JSON list of C-alpha atoms and ligand atoms in Angstrom, two decimals:
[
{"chain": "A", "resi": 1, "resn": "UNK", "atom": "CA", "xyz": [-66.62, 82.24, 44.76]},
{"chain": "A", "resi": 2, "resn": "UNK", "atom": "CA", "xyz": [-65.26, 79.84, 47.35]},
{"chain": "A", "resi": 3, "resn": "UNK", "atom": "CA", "xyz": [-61.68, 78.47, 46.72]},
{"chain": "A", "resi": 4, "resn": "UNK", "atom": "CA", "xyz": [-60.54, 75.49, 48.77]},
{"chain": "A", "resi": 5, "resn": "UNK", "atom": "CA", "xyz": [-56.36, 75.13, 49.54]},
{"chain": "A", "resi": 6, "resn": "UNK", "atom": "CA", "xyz": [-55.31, 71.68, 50.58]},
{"chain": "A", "resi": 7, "resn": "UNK", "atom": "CA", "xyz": [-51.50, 70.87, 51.64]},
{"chain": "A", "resi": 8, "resn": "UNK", "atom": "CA", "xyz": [-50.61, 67.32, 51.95]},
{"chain": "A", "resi": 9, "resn": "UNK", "atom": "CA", "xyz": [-48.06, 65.62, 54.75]},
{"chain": "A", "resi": 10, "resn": "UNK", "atom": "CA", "xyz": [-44.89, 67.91, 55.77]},
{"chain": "A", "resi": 11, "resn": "UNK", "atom": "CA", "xyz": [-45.58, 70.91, 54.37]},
{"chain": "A", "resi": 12, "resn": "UNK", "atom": "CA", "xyz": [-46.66, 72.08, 57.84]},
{"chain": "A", "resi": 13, "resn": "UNK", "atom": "CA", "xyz": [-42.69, 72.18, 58.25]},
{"chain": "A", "resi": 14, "resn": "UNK", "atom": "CA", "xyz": [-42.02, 74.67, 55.37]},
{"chain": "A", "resi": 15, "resn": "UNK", "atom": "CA", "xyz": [-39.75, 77.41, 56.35]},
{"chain": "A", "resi": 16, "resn": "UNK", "atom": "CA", "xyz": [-38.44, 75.56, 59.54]},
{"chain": "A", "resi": 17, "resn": "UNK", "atom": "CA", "xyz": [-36.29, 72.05, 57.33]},
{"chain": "A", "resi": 18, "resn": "UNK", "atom": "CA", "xyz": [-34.73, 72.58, 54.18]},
{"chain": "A", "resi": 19, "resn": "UNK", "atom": "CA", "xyz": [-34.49, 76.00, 53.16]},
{"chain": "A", "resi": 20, "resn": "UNK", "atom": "CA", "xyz": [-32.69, 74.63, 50.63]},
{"chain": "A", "resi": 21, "resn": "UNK", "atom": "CA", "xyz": [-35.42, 73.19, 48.80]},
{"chain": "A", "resi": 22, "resn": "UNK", "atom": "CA", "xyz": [-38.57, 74.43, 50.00]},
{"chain": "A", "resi": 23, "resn": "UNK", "atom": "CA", "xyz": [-37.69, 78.34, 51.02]},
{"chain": "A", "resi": 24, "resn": "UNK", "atom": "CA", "xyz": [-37.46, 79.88, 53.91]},
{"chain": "A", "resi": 25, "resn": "UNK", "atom": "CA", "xyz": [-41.11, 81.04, 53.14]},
{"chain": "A", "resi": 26, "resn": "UNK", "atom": "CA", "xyz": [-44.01, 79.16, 55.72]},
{"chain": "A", "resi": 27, "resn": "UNK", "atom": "CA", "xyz": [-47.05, 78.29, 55.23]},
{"chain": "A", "resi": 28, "resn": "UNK", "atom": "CA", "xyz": [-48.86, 80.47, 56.83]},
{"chain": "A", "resi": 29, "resn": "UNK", "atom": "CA", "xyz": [-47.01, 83.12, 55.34]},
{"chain": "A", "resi": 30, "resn": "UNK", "atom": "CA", "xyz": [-48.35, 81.38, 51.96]},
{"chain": "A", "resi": 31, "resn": "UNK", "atom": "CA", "xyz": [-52.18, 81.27, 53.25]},
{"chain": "A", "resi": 32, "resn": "UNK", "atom": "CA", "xyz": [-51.80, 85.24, 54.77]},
{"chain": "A", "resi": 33, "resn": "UNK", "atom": "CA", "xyz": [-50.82, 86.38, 51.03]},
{"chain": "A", "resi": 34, "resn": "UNK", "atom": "CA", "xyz": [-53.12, 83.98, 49.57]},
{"chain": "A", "resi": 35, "resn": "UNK", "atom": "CA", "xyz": [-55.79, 86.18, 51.84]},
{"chain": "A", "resi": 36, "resn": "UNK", "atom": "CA", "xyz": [-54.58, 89.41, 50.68]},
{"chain": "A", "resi": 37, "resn": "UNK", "atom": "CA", "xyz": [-55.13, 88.33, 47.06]},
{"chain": "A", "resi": 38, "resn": "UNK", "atom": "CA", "xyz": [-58.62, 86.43, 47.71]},
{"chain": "A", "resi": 39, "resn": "UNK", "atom": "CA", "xyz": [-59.90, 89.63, 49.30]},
{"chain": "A", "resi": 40, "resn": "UNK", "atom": "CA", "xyz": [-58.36, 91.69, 46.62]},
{"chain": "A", "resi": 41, "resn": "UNK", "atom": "CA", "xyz": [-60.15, 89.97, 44.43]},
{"chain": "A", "resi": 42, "resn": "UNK", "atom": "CA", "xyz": [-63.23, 89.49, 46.11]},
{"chain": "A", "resi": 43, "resn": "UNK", "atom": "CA", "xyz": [-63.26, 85.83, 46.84]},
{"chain": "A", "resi": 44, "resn": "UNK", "atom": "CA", "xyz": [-63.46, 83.57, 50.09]},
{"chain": "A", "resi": 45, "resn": "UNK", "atom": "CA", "xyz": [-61.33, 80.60, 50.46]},
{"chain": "A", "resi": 46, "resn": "UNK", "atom": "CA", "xyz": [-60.12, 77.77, 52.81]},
{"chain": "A", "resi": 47, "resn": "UNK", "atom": "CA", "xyz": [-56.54, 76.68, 53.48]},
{"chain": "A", "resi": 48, "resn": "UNK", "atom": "CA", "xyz": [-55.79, 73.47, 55.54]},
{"chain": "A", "resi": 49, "resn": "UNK", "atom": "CA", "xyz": [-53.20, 70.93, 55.49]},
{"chain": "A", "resi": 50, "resn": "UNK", "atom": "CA", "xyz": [-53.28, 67.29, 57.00]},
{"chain": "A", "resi": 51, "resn": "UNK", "atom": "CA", "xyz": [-50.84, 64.64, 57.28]},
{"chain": "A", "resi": 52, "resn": "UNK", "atom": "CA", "xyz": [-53.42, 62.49, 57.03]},
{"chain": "A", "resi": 53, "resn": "UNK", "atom": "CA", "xyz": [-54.39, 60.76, 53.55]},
{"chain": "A", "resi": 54, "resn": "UNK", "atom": "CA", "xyz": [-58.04, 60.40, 54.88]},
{"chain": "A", "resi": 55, "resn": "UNK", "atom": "CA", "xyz": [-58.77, 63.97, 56.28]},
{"chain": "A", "resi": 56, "resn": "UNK", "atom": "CA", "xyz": [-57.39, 64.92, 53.26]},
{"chain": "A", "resi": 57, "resn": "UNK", "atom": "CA", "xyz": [-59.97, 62.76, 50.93]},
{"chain": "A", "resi": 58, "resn": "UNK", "atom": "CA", "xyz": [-62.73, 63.42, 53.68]},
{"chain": "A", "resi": 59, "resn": "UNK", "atom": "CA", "xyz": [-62.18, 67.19, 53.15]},
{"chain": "A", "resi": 60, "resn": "UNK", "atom": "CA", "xyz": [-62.33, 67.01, 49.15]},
{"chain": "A", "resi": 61, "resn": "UNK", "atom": "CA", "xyz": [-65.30, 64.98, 49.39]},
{"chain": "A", "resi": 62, "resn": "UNK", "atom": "CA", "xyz": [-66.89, 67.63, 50.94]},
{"chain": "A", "resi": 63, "resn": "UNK", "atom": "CA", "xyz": [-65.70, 70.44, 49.07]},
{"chain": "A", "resi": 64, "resn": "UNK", "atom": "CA", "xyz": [-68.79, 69.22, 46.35]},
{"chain": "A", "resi": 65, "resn": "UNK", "atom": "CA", "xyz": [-71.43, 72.77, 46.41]},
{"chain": "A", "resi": 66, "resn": "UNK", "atom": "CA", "xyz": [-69.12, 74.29, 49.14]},
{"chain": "A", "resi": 67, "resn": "UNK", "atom": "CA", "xyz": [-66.35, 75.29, 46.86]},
{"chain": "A", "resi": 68, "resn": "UNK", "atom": "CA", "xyz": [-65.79, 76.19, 43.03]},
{"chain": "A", "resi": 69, "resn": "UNK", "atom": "CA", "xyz": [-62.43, 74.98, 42.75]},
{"chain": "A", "resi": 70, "resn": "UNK", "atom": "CA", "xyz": [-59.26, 73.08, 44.85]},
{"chain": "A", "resi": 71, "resn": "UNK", "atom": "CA", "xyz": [-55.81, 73.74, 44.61]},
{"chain": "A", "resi": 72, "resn": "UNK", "atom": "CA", "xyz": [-53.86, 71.01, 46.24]},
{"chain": "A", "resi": 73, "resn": "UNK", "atom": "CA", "xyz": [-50.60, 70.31, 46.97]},
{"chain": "A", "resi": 74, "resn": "UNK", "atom": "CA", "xyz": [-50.78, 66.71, 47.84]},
{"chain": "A", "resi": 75, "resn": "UNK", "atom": "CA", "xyz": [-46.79, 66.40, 48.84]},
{"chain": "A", "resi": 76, "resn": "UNK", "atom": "CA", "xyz": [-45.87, 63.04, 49.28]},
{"chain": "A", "resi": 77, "resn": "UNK", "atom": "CA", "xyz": [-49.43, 61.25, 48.27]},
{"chain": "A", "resi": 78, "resn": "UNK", "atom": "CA", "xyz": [-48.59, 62.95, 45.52]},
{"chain": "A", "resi": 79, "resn": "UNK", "atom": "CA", "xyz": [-46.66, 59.99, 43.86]},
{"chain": "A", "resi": 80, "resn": "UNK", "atom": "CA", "xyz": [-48.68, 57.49, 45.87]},
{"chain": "A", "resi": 81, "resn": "UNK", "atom": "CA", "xyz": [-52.44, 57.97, 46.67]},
{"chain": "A", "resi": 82, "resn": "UNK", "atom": "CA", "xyz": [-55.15, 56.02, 44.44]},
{"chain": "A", "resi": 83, "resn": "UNK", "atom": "CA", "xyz": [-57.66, 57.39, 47.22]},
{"chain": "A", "resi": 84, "resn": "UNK", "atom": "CA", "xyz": [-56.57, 61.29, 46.49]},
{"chain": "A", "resi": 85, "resn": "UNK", "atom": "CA", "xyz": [-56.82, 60.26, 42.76]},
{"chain": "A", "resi": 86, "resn": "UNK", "atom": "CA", "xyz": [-60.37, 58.60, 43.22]},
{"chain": "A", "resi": 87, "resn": "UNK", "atom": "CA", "xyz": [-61.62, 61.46, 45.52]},
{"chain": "A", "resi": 88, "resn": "UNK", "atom": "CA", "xyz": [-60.68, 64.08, 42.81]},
{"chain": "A", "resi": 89, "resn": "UNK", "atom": "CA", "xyz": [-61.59, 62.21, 40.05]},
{"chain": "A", "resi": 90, "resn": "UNK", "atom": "CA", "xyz": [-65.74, 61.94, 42.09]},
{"chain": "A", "resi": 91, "resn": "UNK", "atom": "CA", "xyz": [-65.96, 65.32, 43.31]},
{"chain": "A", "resi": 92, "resn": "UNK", "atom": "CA", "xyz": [-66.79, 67.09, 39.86]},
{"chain": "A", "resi": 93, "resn": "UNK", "atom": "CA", "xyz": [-64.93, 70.07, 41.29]},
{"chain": "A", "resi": 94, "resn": "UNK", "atom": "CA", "xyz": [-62.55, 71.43, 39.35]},
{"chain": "A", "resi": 95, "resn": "UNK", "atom": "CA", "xyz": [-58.90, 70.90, 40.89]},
{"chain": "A", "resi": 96, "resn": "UNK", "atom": "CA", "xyz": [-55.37, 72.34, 40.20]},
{"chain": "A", "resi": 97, "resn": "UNK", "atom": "CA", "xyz": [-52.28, 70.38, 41.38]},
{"chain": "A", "resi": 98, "resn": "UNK", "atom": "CA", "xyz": [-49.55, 72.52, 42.77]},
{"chain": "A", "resi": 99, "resn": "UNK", "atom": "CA", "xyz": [-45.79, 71.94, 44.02]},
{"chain": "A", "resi": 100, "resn": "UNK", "atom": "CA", "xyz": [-43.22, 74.41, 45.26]},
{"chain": "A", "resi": 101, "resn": "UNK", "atom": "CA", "xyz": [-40.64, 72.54, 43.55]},
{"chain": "A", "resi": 102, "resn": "UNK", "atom": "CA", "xyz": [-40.21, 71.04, 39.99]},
{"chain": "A", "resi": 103, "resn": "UNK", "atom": "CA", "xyz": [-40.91, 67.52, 40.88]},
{"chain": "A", "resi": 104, "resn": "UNK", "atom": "CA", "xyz": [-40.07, 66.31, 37.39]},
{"chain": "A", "resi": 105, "resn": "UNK", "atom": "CA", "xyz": [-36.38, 67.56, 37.90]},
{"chain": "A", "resi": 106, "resn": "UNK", "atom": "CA", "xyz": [-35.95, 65.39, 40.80]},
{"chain": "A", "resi": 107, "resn": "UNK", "atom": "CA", "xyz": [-35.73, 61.92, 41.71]},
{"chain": "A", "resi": 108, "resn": "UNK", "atom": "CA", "xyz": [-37.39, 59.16, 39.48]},
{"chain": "A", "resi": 109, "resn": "UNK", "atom": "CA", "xyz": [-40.21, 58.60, 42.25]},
{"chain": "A", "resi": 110, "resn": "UNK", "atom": "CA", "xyz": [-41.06, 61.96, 42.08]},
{"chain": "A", "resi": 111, "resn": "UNK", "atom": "CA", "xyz": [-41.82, 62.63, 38.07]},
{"chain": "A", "resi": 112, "resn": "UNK", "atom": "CA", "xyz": [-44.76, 60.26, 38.33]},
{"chain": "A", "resi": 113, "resn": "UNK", "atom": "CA", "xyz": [-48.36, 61.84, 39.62]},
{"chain": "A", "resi": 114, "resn": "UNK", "atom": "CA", "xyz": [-51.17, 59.91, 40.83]},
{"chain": "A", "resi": 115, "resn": "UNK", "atom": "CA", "xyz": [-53.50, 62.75, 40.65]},
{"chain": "A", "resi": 116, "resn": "UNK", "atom": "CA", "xyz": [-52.32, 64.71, 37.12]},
{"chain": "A", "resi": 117, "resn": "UNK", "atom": "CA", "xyz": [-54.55, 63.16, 34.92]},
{"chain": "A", "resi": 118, "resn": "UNK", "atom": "CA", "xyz": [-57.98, 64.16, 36.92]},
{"chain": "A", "resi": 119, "resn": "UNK", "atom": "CA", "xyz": [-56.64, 67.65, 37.61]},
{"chain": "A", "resi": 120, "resn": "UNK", "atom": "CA", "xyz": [-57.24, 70.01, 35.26]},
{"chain": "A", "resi": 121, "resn": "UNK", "atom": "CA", "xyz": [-53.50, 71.40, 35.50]},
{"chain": "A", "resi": 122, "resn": "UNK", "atom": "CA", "xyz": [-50.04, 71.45, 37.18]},
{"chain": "A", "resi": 123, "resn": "UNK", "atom": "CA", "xyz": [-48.16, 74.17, 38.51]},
{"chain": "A", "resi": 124, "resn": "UNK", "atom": "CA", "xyz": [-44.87, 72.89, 39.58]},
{"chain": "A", "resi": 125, "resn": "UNK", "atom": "CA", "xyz": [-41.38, 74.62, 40.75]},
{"chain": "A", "resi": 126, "resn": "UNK", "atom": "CA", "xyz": [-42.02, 78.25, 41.08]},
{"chain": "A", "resi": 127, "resn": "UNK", "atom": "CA", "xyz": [-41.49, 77.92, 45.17]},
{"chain": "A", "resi": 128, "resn": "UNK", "atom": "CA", "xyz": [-44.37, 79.50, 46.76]},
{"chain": "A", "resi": 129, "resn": "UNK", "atom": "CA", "xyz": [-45.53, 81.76, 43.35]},
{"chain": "A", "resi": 130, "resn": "UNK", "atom": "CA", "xyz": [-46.71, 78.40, 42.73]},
{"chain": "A", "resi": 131, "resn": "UNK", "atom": "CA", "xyz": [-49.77, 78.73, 44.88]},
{"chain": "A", "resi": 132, "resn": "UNK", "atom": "CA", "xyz": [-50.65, 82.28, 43.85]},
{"chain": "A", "resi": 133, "resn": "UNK", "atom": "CA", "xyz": [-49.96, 81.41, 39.84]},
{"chain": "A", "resi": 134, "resn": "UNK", "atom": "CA", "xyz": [-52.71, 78.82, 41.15]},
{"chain": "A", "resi": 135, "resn": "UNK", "atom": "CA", "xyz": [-54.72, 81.48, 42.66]},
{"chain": "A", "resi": 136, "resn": "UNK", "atom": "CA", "xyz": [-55.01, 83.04, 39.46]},
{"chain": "A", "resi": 137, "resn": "UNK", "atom": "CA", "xyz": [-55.66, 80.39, 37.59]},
{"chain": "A", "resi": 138, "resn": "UNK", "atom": "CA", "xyz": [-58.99, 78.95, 39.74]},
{"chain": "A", "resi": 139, "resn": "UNK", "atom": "CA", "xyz": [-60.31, 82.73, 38.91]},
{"chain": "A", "resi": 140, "resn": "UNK", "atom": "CA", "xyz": [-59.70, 82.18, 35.32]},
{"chain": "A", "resi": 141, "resn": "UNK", "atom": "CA", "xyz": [-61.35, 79.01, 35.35]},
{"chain": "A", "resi": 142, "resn": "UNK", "atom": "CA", "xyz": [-64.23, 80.22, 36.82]},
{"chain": "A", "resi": 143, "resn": "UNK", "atom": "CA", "xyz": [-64.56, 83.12, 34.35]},
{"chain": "A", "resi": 144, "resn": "UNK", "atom": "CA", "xyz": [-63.84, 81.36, 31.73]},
{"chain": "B", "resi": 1, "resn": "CA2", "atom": "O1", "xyz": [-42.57, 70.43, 45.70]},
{"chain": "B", "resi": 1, "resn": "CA2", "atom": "C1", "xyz": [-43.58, 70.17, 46.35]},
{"chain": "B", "resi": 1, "resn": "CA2", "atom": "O2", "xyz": [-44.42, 71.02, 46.65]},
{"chain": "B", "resi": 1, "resn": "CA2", "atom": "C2", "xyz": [-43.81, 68.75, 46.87]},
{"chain": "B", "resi": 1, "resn": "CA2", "atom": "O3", "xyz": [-45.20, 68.47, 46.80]},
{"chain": "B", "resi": 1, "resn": "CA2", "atom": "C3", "xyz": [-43.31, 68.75, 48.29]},
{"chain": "B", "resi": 1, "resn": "CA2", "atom": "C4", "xyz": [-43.35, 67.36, 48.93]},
{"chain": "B", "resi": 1, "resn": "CA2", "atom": "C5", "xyz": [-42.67, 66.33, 48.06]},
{"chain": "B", "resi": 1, "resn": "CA2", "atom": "O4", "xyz": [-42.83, 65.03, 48.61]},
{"chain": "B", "resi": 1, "resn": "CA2", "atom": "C6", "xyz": [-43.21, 66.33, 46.64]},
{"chain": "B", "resi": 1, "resn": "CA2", "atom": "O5", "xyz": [-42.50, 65.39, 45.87]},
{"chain": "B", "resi": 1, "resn": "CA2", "atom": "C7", "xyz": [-43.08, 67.70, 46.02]},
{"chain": "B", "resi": 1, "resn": "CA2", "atom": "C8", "xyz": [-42.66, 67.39, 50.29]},
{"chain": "B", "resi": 1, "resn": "CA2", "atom": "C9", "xyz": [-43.32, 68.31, 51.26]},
{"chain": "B", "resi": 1, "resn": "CA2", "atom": "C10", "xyz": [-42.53, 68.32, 52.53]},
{"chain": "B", "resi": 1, "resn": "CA2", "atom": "O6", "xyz": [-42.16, 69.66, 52.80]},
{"chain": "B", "resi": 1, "resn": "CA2", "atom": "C11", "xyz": [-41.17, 69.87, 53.67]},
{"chain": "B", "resi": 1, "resn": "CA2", "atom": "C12", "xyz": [-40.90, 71.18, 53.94]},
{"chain": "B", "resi": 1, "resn": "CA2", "atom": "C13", "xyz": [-39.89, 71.48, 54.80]},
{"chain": "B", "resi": 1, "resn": "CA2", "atom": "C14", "xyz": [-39.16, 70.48, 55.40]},
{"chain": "B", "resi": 1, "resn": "CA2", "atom": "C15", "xyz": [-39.43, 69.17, 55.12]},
{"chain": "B", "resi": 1, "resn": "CA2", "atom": "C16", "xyz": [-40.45, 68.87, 54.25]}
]
């Protein structure tokens, strides 16, 4: 089983702006637990991140008979992207939406997701257990 990781725009700055909000926690301390668990587990995976809306839909276009499930955390596009939305929505591979933060307990802009309804969940505000709750959860889907 092949799980692919995708982080939207910013995130590449987690642990260095805004402790406050996003954790002292970085990313790549994120993708080298994430690695611990995956081989625990017995499982490959990806884990990239773009600030780019197209590399992003590029990369889950191509995640079709490569991969067995996404987790994304979209960040900004989020709230915005039709194009992450549409990408999802043709892949046919099952994806779980993630945030470090509880999006719907912030501003307005924020509670609405372009991408919920073609995911098949949402993990949102558990900081960076949010990605390995997600971890968990592509196993389970695939077992299930
Ligand atoms: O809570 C999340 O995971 C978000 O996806 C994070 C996005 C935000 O736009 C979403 O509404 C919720 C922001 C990612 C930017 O991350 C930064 C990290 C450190 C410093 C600055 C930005």
């Amino acid at each position: 089983m092949n799980i692919l990781f995708l982080n939207g725009p910013n995130l590449n700055l987690l642990g260095q702006r805004q402790p406050e909000i996003y954790g002292q926690t970085t990313l790549a301390d994120i993708e080298a637990k994430l690695r611990e668990l995956a081989a625990e587990a017995g499982v490959t995976m990806d884990f990239r991140q773009s600030n780019h809306e197209g590399e992003l839909v590029t990369w889950i276009q191509q995640a079709h008979g490569k991969f067995a499930v996404i987790v994304i955390n979209a960040a900004a596009y989020t709230h915005t992207s039709v194009a992450l939305r549409d990408a999802i929505s043709a892949v046919a591979v099952p994806t779980i939406e993630i945030h470090l933060s509880n999006i719907h307990a912030r501003e307005e802009f924020r509670h609405q997701s372009m991408i919920a309804a073609v995911c098949r969940g949402q993990i949102a505000g558990f900081g960076e257990q949010s990605y390995y709750l997600a971890f968990k959860a592509a196993l389970q889907l695939k077992s299930s």
